[in-house]
Amino acid sequence: MKPDDNLASELERRGVSRRAFLKFATYAASLMALPPSAAEALAEGLAAARRQSVIWLSFQECTGCTESITRSHAPTLENLIFDFISLDYHHTLMAVSGEAAEEARLQAMAANKGKYIVVVDGSVPLDNPGYSMIAGVSNRQMLEDTLKDAYAVIAVGTCASFGGIPAAKPNPTGAVPISALTSGKPLINISGCPPIPEAMTGVISYVLSFGKLPELDHLGRPKAFFGETIHDRCYRRPFYDRGLFAEGFDDAGARQGYCLYKVGCKGPVTYNACATLKWNGGVSFPIQSGHGCLGCSEPNFWDQGGFYRPLPTPLGAMGPILAGAAVAGAALGVGAALSARNHQQAYLAAREKEKE
Ligand code: SF4
């Protein structure tokens, strides 16, 4: 790509048809819950954009986030890398290694001052720089150096967003989320262990097209993907509303696909798009495979624990209440009496009480 080229001319040169390009823009717009009319604006924004420089840093993590994004269905990672972004540095995916790899990072920073995006997976250990170093540089140092001239930073995964498993008690490395070190730099958290691949590619496409951050929730997560709980969209919800629950993983209720609330599902207090986007190109997600949600996209999910313990709502009273609410809800066009926020507040309050 020549320095002055925009994406439209680059894609034309590569033989990417306008039809294929518009299809990509329409899908990216739908991922971000934008109205159909926004697809055109998104396409125009992308066409006029230059190929975005992205520097991807991996700290205390398990490579699950990178594994996840390589399984993005559409837009695929290949789409993103070859057509829309210049992935100038990524420990796992880049071909070069050693000094050449570090040189690539420094060159990308110098050539794209104020314009490159930093993507981070993993938390940063603060207790001892030696706990995690790359090319002799501590994670903290590398993050602060790289962020200096960045346009924005995207934390992918729960470790980068909230500390995740490395920061779980007793947090032996003094792990912190990226937000502890970004000093006001625009930040998007795409949490999940790992995050949904389309959430990552969708957000990157949005930033490329519109040159701004998408609308975020109070935890810095894009509302398009984290605006509703899994429970809000779960296909087992009709069973919950009728008070029909599996009591074990192999009982008659489980075999009939009943709600997994009583075997510990955290879907009512977990904000993510697993129930709609699912995984592997929309094939399935944990609840569809018979296991309750663990709540992995919420802060402190590991320390909250209780993965097989039901949420602390008084279930004895809930069945009849919910059955009544389902009838009333159906008439009113609303869901059951207990809102997701109420659930979440009750859950967090109970966990806090247990700790006292
Ligand atoms: S409790 Fe879990 S399994 Fe039941 S409807 Fe909600 S999200 Fe689905």
XYZ file of C-alpha atoms and ligand atoms in Angstrom:
364
model
C 0.000 0.000 0.000
C 1.386 3.408 -0.971
C 1.505 6.004 1.822
C -1.270 8.209 0.376
C -3.612 5.399 -0.577
C -6.935 5.030 1.125
C -8.553 1.668 1.717
C -10.860 1.972 -1.304
C -7.986 2.143 -3.790
C -6.043 -0.529 -1.921
C -9.013 -2.920 -1.968
C -9.595 -2.219 -5.657
C -5.987 -3.100 -6.388
C -6.412 -6.362 -4.460
C -9.484 -7.256 -6.500
C -11.937 -6.949 -3.576
C -15.258 -6.134 -5.250
C -17.472 -3.255 -4.114
C -20.206 -5.794 -3.451
C -17.952 -7.780 -1.095
C -16.886 -4.557 0.597
C -20.488 -3.428 1.169
C -21.358 -6.884 2.500
C -18.553 -6.553 5.027
C -19.727 -3.048 6.031
C -23.344 -4.219 6.429
C -22.303 -7.117 8.643
C -19.994 -4.943 10.751
C -22.848 -2.411 11.202
C -25.252 -5.141 12.307
C -22.674 -6.480 14.766
C -22.485 -3.061 16.391
C -26.298 -2.861 16.499
C -26.242 0.132 14.145
C -29.328 0.876 12.009
C -29.206 -0.437 8.388
C -28.723 3.126 7.143
C -25.426 3.289 9.067
C -23.892 0.569 6.872
C -23.417 3.107 4.096
C -21.735 5.607 6.409
C -19.558 2.825 7.775
C -18.590 1.778 4.223
C -17.756 5.383 3.298
C -15.705 5.817 6.457
C -13.785 2.630 5.796
C -13.194 3.485 2.130
C -11.715 6.858 3.049
C -9.596 5.496 5.895
C -5.966 4.576 5.664
C -4.895 1.135 6.735
C -4.869 1.282 10.520
C -1.674 0.457 12.359
C -2.351 -1.889 15.289
C 0.182 -2.944 17.921
C -0.960 -5.947 19.954
C 0.724 -6.549 23.306
C 0.298 -9.778 25.289
C 1.103 -9.758 29.002
C -0.071 -12.119 31.770
C -2.465 -14.206 29.690
C -3.009 -17.699 28.300
C -3.216 -16.823 24.559
C -6.921 -17.734 24.671
C -7.899 -14.239 23.469
C -5.700 -14.542 20.388
C -6.968 -18.094 19.835
C -10.488 -16.715 20.006
C -9.991 -13.884 17.511
C -8.413 -16.242 14.996
C -11.781 -18.023 14.978
C -13.782 -14.944 14.099
C -16.407 -15.917 11.568
C -17.071 -12.585 9.908
C -15.271 -10.302 9.588
C -12.477 -12.828 9.739
C -9.131 -11.946 11.171
C -7.725 -12.398 7.675
C -10.176 -9.752 6.404
C -9.014 -7.401 9.093
C -5.298 -8.015 8.782
C -5.006 -8.157 5.023
C -7.658 -5.663 4.019
C -8.188 -3.167 6.826
C -5.415 -3.088 9.381
C -1.692 -3.344 9.516
C -0.960 -5.643 12.446
C 2.547 -4.331 13.003
C 3.330 -6.277 16.155
C 1.781 -9.360 17.716
C 3.808 -11.858 19.723
C 1.886 -14.900 18.598
C 0.985 -14.074 15.007
C 3.991 -12.129 13.704
C 6.538 -13.936 11.541
C 9.642 -12.144 12.832
C 11.169 -12.620 16.273
C 13.860 -11.185 18.553
C 15.304 -7.754 17.757
C 13.494 -7.534 14.416
C 10.169 -7.897 16.242
C 10.938 -5.088 18.691
C 12.190 -2.943 15.804
C 8.843 -3.447 14.032
C 7.029 -2.112 17.107
C 9.259 0.954 17.370
C 8.993 1.666 13.632
C 5.196 1.396 13.695
C 5.066 3.821 16.639
C 7.365 6.340 14.929
C 5.564 6.161 11.570
C 2.041 6.465 13.027
C 2.441 8.903 15.921
C -0.924 9.681 17.504
C -2.750 7.349 15.112
C -1.999 3.753 15.990
C -4.234 1.601 18.165
C -2.811 -0.553 20.958
C -4.598 -3.826 21.691
C -3.677 -5.547 24.953
C -4.513 -8.970 26.267
C -3.407 -10.011 29.743
C -2.933 -8.155 32.996
C 0.202 -6.327 34.146
C 2.177 -7.510 37.223
C 3.231 -4.595 39.411
C 4.857 -6.415 42.361
C 8.027 -7.374 40.519
C 8.900 -6.356 36.930
C 10.649 -9.706 36.484
C 7.380 -11.624 36.745
C 6.659 -10.934 33.086
C 9.091 -9.353 30.637
C 9.401 -9.165 26.858
C 12.766 -8.478 25.212
C 14.138 -7.506 28.617
C 11.420 -4.892 29.147
C 8.816 -5.194 31.912
C 5.164 -5.335 30.881
C 4.485 -2.058 32.651
C 7.335 -0.279 30.873
C 6.348 -1.669 27.486
C 2.726 -0.651 27.953
C 3.559 2.876 29.088
C 6.109 3.379 26.278
C 3.786 2.043 23.608
C 0.772 4.014 24.814
C 2.559 7.342 24.749
C 1.705 8.162 21.125
C -1.279 5.852 20.680
C -4.688 7.047 19.550
C -6.592 4.571 21.716
C -6.212 1.303 23.564
C -8.442 -1.774 23.419
C -8.241 -4.225 26.332
C -9.311 -7.640 25.064
C -10.246 -10.320 27.546
C -11.118 -10.202 31.230
C -7.440 -10.189 32.337
C -6.715 -6.944 30.460
C -10.132 -5.447 31.255
C -10.464 -6.307 34.955
C -7.344 -8.242 36.057
C -8.971 -11.630 35.439
C -7.509 -14.865 36.755
C -3.954 -13.493 37.324
C -5.466 -10.903 39.691
C -7.623 -13.465 41.544
C -6.814 -13.961 45.239
C -4.115 -14.056 46.439
C -2.944 -12.184 43.322
C 0.702 -13.294 43.708
C 2.080 -10.977 41.011
C 0.177 -7.830 42.000
C -1.687 -8.010 38.681
C -3.713 -4.986 37.589
C -5.993 -4.318 34.622
C -4.823 -2.059 31.798
C -7.091 0.742 33.003
C -4.741 1.186 36.006
C -1.989 2.340 33.640
C -3.646 4.059 30.702
C -3.700 7.555 32.282
C -6.740 8.913 30.493
C -5.999 7.374 27.074
C -9.295 6.429 25.332
C -9.954 2.829 26.416
C -12.408 0.137 25.334
C -12.786 -3.015 27.442
C -13.883 -6.133 25.581
C -14.121 -8.556 28.472
C -14.694 -12.313 28.397
C -12.543 -15.336 29.083
C -12.038 -15.338 26.180
C -14.033 -12.535 24.529
C -16.375 -13.304 21.648
C -14.293 -12.980 18.461
C -16.904 -10.921 16.597
C -16.965 -8.438 19.475
C -13.255 -7.832 18.905
C -13.410 -7.557 15.110
C -16.672 -5.566 15.261
C -15.196 -2.948 17.594
C -12.012 -2.634 15.540
C -14.111 -2.182 12.374
C -16.201 0.506 14.083
C -13.164 2.478 15.253
C -11.624 2.246 11.776
C -14.798 3.408 10.055
C -15.930 6.224 12.309
C -12.620 7.268 13.862
C -14.184 7.302 17.328
C -15.038 4.964 20.171
C -18.411 3.191 20.197
C -20.876 3.885 23.016
C -19.587 2.258 26.215
C -21.219 1.029 29.435
C -20.147 2.014 32.965
C -17.309 -0.560 32.796
C -15.957 0.778 29.498
C -17.457 -2.070 27.434
C -19.177 -1.461 24.066
C -22.924 -1.384 24.685
C -23.563 -3.100 21.353
C -22.177 -6.308 22.860
C -22.561 -5.757 26.607
C -25.858 -3.860 26.796
C -27.933 -6.876 27.837
C -27.454 -9.897 30.080
C -27.099 -13.401 28.687
C -30.321 -14.154 30.562
C -32.126 -11.417 28.579
C -31.530 -13.334 25.351
C -31.167 -16.933 26.523
C -33.187 -19.494 24.583
C -33.870 -21.323 27.904
C -35.556 -18.216 29.297
C -39.122 -19.481 28.719
C -38.336 -22.329 31.161
C -37.011 -19.853 33.738
C -40.147 -17.753 33.369
C -42.315 -20.834 33.961
C -40.228 -21.951 36.959
C -38.902 -25.086 35.212
C -35.328 -25.792 36.346
C -32.762 -28.574 35.959
C -31.775 -29.703 39.477
C -28.674 -31.583 38.285
C -26.680 -31.935 35.078
C -28.196 -35.280 34.197
C -31.713 -35.210 35.530
C -34.939 -35.267 33.585
C -35.099 -31.445 33.585
C -31.603 -31.138 32.134
C -32.496 -33.636 29.424
C -35.528 -31.523 28.530
C -33.404 -28.414 28.242
C -34.794 -26.681 31.341
C -33.220 -23.532 32.751
C -29.802 -24.010 34.452
C -30.400 -21.408 37.178
C -30.462 -23.936 40.035
C -27.184 -25.530 38.915
C -25.419 -22.195 39.188
C -25.973 -20.329 35.915
C -24.780 -16.706 36.228
C -26.517 -15.588 33.027
C -28.877 -13.253 34.961
C -25.937 -11.157 36.249
C -23.614 -11.371 33.252
C -23.568 -8.800 30.485
C -22.348 -10.254 27.186
C -23.603 -11.325 23.756
C -22.928 -15.086 24.047
C -26.614 -15.974 23.664
C -26.956 -14.080 20.386
C -23.568 -14.189 18.626
C -22.524 -17.556 20.119
C -19.226 -19.169 19.066
C -17.679 -20.881 16.066
C -19.756 -18.964 13.574
C -22.931 -19.115 15.659
C -22.858 -22.879 16.345
C -23.291 -22.899 20.141
C -22.418 -21.351 23.501
C -21.919 -22.871 26.981
C -25.588 -22.801 28.036
C -26.574 -24.491 24.771
C -23.996 -27.183 25.564
C -25.659 -27.839 28.934
C -23.397 -25.844 31.272
C -24.431 -22.707 33.122
C -22.751 -19.367 32.442
C -19.731 -18.718 34.729
C -20.005 -14.946 34.406
C -16.521 -14.630 32.891
C -17.064 -11.176 31.382
C -17.768 -9.551 34.775
C -15.134 -8.114 37.167
C -13.862 -10.532 39.862
C -15.702 -13.470 38.328
C -13.118 -15.952 39.583
C -13.148 -14.682 43.159
C -16.956 -14.544 43.180
C -16.761 -18.292 42.481
C -19.765 -20.408 43.368
C -19.922 -21.647 39.794
C -22.366 -24.436 40.723
C -24.144 -22.525 43.472
C -27.433 -20.888 42.503
C -27.749 -17.128 42.672
C -29.111 -16.040 46.059
C -32.629 -15.196 44.935
C -35.253 -16.983 47.085
C -36.049 -19.690 44.600
C -38.786 -21.197 46.750
C -40.877 -18.154 46.079
C -39.629 -17.588 42.579
C -41.384 -20.395 40.710
C -44.930 -19.209 41.364
C -43.881 -15.545 41.148
C -42.250 -16.158 37.808
C -45.103 -18.235 36.534
C -47.427 -15.347 37.384
C -45.001 -12.833 35.975
C -44.753 -14.798 32.752
C -48.499 -14.520 32.253
C -48.548 -10.846 33.232
C -45.345 -10.249 31.254
C -46.779 -11.883 28.172
C -49.806 -9.618 28.470
C -47.711 -6.524 29.034
C -44.928 -7.441 26.627
C -42.312 -7.356 29.370
C -40.141 -10.005 30.994
C -40.334 -11.558 34.443
C -40.615 -9.542 37.642
C -36.941 -9.741 38.564
C -34.792 -7.507 36.387
C -31.200 -8.390 35.551
C -29.973 -5.367 37.506
C -31.904 -6.482 40.586
C -30.407 -9.921 40.227
C -26.931 -8.565 39.856
C -27.269 -6.291 42.873
C -28.629 -9.127 45.021
C -25.848 -11.440 43.869
C -23.039 -8.969 44.547
C -24.519 -7.960 47.924
C -24.734 -11.607 49.004
C -21.138 -12.295 47.953
C -19.948 -9.198 49.824
C -21.818 -10.391 52.933
C -20.137 -13.794 52.694
C -16.721 -12.118 52.729
C -17.418 -10.115 55.910
S -30.655 -18.661 34.301
Fe -29.115 -19.193 32.721
S -29.960 -20.974 31.615
Fe -31.644 -20.016 32.777
S -32.587 -18.618 31.310
Fe -31.115 -17.432 32.495
S -29.232 -17.475 31.297
Fe -30.542 -19.123 30.504
